[in-house]
Coordinates of C-alpha atoms in Angstrom, one line a residue:
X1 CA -17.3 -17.9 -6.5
X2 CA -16.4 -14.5 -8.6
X3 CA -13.8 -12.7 -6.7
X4 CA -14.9 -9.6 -7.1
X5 CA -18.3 -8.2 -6.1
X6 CA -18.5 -4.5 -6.1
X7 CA -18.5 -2.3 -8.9
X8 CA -18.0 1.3 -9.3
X9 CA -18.0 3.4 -12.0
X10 CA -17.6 7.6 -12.5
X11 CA -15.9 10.0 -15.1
X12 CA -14.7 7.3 -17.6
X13 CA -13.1 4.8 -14.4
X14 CA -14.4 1.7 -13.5
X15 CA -13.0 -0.1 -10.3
X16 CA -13.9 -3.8 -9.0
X17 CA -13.8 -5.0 -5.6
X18 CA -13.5 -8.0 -3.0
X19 CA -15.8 -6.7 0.2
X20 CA -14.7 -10.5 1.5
X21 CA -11.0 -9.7 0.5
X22 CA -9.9 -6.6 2.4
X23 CA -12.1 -4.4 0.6
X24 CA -9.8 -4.8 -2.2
X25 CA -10.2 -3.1 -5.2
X26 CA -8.8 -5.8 -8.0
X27 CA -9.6 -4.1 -11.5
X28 CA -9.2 -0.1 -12.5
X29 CA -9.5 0.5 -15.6
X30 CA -9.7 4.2 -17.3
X31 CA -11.6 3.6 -21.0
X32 CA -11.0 7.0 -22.6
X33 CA -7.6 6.4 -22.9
X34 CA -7.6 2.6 -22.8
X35 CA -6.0 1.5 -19.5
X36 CA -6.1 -1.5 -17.7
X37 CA -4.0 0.2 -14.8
X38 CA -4.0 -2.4 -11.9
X39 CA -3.1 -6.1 -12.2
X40 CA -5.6 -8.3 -12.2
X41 CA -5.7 -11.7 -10.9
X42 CA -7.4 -14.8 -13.1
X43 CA -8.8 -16.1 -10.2
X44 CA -8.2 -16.9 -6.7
X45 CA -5.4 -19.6 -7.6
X46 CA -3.4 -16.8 -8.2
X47 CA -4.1 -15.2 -4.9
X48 CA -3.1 -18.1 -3.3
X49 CA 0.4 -18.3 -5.0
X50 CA 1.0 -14.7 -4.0
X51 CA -1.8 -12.5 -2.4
X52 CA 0.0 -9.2 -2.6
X53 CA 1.0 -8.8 -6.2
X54 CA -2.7 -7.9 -7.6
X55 CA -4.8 -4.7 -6.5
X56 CA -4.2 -2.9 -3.4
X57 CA -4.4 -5.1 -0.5
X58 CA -4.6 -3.0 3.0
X59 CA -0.9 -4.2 5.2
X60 CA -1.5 -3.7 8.9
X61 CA 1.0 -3.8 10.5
X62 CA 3.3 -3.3 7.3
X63 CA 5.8 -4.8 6.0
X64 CA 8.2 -6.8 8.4
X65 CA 8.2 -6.9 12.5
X66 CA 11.0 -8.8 13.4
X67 CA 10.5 -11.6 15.9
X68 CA 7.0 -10.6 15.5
X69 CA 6.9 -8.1 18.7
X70 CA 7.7 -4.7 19.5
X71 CA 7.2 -2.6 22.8
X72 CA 5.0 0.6 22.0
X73 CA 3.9 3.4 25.3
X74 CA 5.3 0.7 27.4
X75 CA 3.0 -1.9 26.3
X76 CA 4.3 -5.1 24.4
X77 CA 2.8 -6.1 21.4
X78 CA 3.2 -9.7 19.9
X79 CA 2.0 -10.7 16.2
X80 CA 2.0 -14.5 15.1
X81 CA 5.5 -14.8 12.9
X82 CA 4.1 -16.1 9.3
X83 CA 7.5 -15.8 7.6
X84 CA 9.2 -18.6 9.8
X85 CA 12.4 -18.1 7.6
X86 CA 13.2 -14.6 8.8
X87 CA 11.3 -14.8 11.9
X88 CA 9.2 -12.0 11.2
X89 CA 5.8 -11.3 10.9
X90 CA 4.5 -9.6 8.2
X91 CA 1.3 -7.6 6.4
X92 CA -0.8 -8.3 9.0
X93 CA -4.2 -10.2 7.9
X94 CA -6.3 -7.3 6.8
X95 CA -6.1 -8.1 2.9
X96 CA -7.5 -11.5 4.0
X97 CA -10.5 -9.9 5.8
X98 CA -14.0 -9.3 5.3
X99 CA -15.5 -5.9 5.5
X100 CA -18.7 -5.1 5.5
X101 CA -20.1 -2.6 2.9
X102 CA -21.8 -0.3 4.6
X103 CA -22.6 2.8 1.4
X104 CA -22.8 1.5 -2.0
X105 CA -23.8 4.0 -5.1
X106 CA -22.9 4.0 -8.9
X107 CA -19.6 5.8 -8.3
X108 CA -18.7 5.3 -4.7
X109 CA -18.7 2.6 -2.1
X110 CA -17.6 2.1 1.5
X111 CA -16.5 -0.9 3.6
X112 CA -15.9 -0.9 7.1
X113 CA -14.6 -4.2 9.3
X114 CA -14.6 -3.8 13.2
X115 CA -12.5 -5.9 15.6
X116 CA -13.2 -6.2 19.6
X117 CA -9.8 -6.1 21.5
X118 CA -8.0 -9.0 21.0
X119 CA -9.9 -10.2 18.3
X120 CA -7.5 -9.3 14.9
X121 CA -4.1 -10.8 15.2
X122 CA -4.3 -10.8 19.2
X123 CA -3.9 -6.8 18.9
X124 CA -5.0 -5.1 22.2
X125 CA -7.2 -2.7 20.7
X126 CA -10.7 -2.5 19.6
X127 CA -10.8 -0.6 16.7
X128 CA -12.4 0.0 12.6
X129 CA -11.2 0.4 9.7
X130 CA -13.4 2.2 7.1
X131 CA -12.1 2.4 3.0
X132 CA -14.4 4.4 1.3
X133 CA -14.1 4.7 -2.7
X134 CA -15.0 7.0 -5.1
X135 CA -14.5 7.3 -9.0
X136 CA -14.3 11.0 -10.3
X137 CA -12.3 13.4 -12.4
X138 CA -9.2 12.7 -10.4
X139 CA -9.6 9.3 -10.7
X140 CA -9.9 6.3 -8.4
X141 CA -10.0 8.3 -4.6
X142 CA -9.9 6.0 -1.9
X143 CA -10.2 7.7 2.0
X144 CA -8.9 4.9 4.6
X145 CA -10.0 5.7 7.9
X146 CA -8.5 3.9 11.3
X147 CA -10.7 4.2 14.6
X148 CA -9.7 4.1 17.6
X149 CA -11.7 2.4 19.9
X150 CA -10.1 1.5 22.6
X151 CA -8.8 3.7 26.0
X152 CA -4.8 3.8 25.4
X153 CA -3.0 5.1 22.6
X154 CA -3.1 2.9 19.8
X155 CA 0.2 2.1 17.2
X156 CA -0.4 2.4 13.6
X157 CA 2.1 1.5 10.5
X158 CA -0.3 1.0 7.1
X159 CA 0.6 0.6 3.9
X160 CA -1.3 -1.3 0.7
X161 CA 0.5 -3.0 -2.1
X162 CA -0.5 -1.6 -5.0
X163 CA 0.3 -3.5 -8.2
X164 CA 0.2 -1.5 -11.3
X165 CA 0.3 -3.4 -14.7
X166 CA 3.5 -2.1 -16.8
X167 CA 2.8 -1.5 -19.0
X168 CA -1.0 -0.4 -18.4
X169 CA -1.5 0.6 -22.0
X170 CA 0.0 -0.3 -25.1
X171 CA 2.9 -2.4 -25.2
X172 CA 5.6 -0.3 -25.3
X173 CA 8.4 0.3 -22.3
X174 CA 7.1 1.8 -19.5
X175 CA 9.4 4.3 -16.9
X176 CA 8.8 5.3 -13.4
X177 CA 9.2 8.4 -11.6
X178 CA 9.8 8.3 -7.6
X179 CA 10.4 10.9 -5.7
X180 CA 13.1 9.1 -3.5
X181 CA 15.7 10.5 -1.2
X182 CA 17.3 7.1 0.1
X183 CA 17.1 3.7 0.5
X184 CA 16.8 1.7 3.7
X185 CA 19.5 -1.0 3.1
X186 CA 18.4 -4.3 4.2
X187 CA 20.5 -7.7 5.1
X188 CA 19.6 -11.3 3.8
X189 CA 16.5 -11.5 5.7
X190 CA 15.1 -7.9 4.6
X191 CA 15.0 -6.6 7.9
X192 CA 16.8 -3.2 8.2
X193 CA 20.9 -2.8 8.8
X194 CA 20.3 0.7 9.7
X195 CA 21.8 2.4 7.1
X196 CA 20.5 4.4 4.5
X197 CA 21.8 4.9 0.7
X198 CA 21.4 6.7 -2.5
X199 CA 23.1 5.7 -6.3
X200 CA 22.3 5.8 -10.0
X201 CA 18.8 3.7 -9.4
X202 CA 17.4 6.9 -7.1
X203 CA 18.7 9.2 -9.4
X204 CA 16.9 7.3 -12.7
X205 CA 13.7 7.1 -10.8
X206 CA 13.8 10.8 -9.5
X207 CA 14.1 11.9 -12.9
X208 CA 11.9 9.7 -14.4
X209 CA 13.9 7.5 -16.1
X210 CA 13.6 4.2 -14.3
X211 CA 12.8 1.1 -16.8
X212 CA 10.4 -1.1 -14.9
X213 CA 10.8 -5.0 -15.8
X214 CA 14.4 -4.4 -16.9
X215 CA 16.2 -5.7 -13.9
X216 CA 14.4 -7.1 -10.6
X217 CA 13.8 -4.6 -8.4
X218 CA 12.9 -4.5 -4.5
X219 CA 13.9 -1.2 -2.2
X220 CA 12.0 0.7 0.6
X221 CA 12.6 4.4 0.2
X222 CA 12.1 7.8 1.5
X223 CA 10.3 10.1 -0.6
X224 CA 10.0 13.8 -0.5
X225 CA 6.7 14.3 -2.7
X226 CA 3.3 12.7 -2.4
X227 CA 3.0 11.7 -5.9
X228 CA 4.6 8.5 -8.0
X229 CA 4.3 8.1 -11.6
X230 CA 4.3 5.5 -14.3
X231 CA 4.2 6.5 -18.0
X232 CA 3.8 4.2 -21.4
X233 CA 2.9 5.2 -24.9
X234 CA 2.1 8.8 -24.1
X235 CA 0.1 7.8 -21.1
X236 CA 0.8 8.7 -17.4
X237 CA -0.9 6.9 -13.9
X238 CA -0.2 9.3 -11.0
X239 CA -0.7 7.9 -7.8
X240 CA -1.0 10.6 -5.0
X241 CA -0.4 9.3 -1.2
X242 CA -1.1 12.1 1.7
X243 CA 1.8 13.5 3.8
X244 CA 1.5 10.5 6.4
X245 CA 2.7 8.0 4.4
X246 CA 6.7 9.3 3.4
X247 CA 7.5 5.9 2.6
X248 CA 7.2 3.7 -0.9
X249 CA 8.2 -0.1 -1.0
X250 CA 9.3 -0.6 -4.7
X251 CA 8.9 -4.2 -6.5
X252 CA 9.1 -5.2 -9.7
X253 CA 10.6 -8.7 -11.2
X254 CA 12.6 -9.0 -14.2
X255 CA 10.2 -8.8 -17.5
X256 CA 7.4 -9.2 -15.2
X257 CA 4.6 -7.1 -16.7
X258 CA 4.0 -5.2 -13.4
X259 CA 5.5 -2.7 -10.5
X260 CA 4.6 -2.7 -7.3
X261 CA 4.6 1.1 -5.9
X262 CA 3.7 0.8 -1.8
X263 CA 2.4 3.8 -0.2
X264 CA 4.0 3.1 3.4
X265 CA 3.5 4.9 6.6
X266 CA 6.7 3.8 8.4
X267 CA 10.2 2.7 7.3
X268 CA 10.3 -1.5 7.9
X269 CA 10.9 -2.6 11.3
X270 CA 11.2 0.8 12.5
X271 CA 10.1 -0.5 16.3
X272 CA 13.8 -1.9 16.1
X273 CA 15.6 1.1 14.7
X274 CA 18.0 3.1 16.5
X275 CA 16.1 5.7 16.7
X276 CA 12.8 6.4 18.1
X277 CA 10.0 4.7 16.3
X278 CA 7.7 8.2 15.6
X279 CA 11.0 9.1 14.1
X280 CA 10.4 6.7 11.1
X281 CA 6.7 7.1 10.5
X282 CA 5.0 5.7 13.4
X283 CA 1.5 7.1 14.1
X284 CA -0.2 6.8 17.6
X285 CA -3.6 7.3 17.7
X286 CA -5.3 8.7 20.5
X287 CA -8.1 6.9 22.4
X288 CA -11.5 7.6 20.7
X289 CA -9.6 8.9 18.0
X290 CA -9.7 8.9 14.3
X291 CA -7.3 9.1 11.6
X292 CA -8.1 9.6 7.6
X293 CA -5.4 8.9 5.1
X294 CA -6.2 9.4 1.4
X295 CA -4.3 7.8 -1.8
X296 CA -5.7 8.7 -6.1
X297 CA -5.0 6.7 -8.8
X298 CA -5.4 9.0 -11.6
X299 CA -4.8 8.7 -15.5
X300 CA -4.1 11.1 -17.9
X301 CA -2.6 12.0 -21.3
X302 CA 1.9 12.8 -21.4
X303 CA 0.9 16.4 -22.9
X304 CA -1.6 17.1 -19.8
X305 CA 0.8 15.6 -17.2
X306 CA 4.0 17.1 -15.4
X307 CA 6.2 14.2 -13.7
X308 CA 7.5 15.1 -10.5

């Protein structure tokens, strides 16, 4: 079975996507300047090894809920733990999921998947999720709406783990820009100690001169900008992320050919912080509500490019 079975194509992009894999797109690539910019898996053994390090698969709930449940406008919420070694649960199961595609022209598309209360991971909410992609002169634009369909207020942490190849053109070095203001420091089982921190890493990648591959890399930061950056042999990927998500999940291993760069909502675990939850990202959606986050993948030449 091809893995892949949507294409798009508009202003020089052309994107690829799973409808029966989260609506995953798993191939971008940007001919005028010769870019393969996401990493591409051969086929779906690779997926199976790890399912997060290729494309942009949706996380709901992201990242890591420890013990699996949390207690949100006095409701308790419980997730199955899939990481049995730190007790957690994690990503949720929507990059797993099949979505329906519900618009489908030569450069956009739309998927939608709907779940009944109950139905997705035992969460007490009816509710949709729509991502709708289109390929233009900004580049690949994706619009990831989250309904609401249910009568109480609804608890929302998203993030996708978007794996860029590095480098995406060329084979020279290739250096990331992050607008980060700290870390969230984590203990052996990546779950949060509470503390935040900043050092010579945040201060490369602010200024654009962070290596990727060089050494292994995994943080979850604060940012203060919406846009991230990865540049190679005078050519630069800007990823943009809207204002809700003021969090990035960095990853990259040790000559490993890629970077993961995670537009996040919330910091990790943040139903078990000190602090209020809303306080690190949460976002409560209102009955009968909708919410529309938007991320761009966008490629263009060093001289026509300002990092940061």
């Amino acid at each position: 079975m091809r893995l892949t079975d949507v294409k798009i194509n508009g202003c020089g992009y052309e994107a690829e996507f799973s409808s029966r894999l989260g609506a995953t797109c798993y191939r971008l690539t940007y001919a005028p300047l010769g870019c393969d910019v996401l990493r591409t898996p051969t086929s779906e053994a690779d997926l199976e090894i790890n399912p997060y390090l290729y494309g942009n698969p949706i996380l709901f709930p992201c990242n890591r809920i420890s013990g699996g449940e949390f207690v949100f406008d006095g409701r308790k919420y419980g997730f199955p733990i899939n990481e049995p070694k730190t007790n957690c649960h994690i990503h949720g199961a929507l990059y797993s999921t099949s979505f329906k595609i519900i618009k489908l022209a030569a450069d956009e598309v739309a998927f939608r998947y709907d779940a009944e209360k109950n139905e997705y991971l035992g969460f007490p909410h009816a509710f949709s999720v729509v991502r709708e992609y289109t390929a233009d002169k900004t580049g690949l634009v994706e619009k990831t709406t989250f309904i609401n369909r249910s009568d109480e207020k609804m608890p929302l942490t998203l993030a996708f783990h978007t794996t860029f190849n590095a480098p995406f053109s060329g084979k020279g070095k290739c250096f990331a820009t992050v607008p980060v203001v700290c870390e969230q420091l984590r203990d052996e089982n990546c779950l949060p100690t509470g503390e935040w921190g900043s050092g010579k890493r945040e201060e490369q990648m602010r200024r654009g001169e962070y290596e990727i591959g060089k050494v292994h890399l995994s943080a979850l930061y604060k940012i203060d900008k919406p846009d991230c950056f990865l540049a190679t042999d005078g050519v630069v990927v800007k990823y943009f992320a809207s204002p809700e998500y003021g969090y990035r999940m960095t990853y990259a291993e040790k000559d490993g050919g890629f970077m993961v760069i995670e537009p996040q909502t919330a910091a990790i675990d943040c139903f078990h912080l000190p602090e209020p939850p809303e306080k690190h990202g949460l976002i409560a959606i209102n009955p009968r509500e909708k919410l529309t986050l938007v991320t761009v993948i966008g490629v263009q030449s060093r001289r026509d490019c300002r990092l940061g």
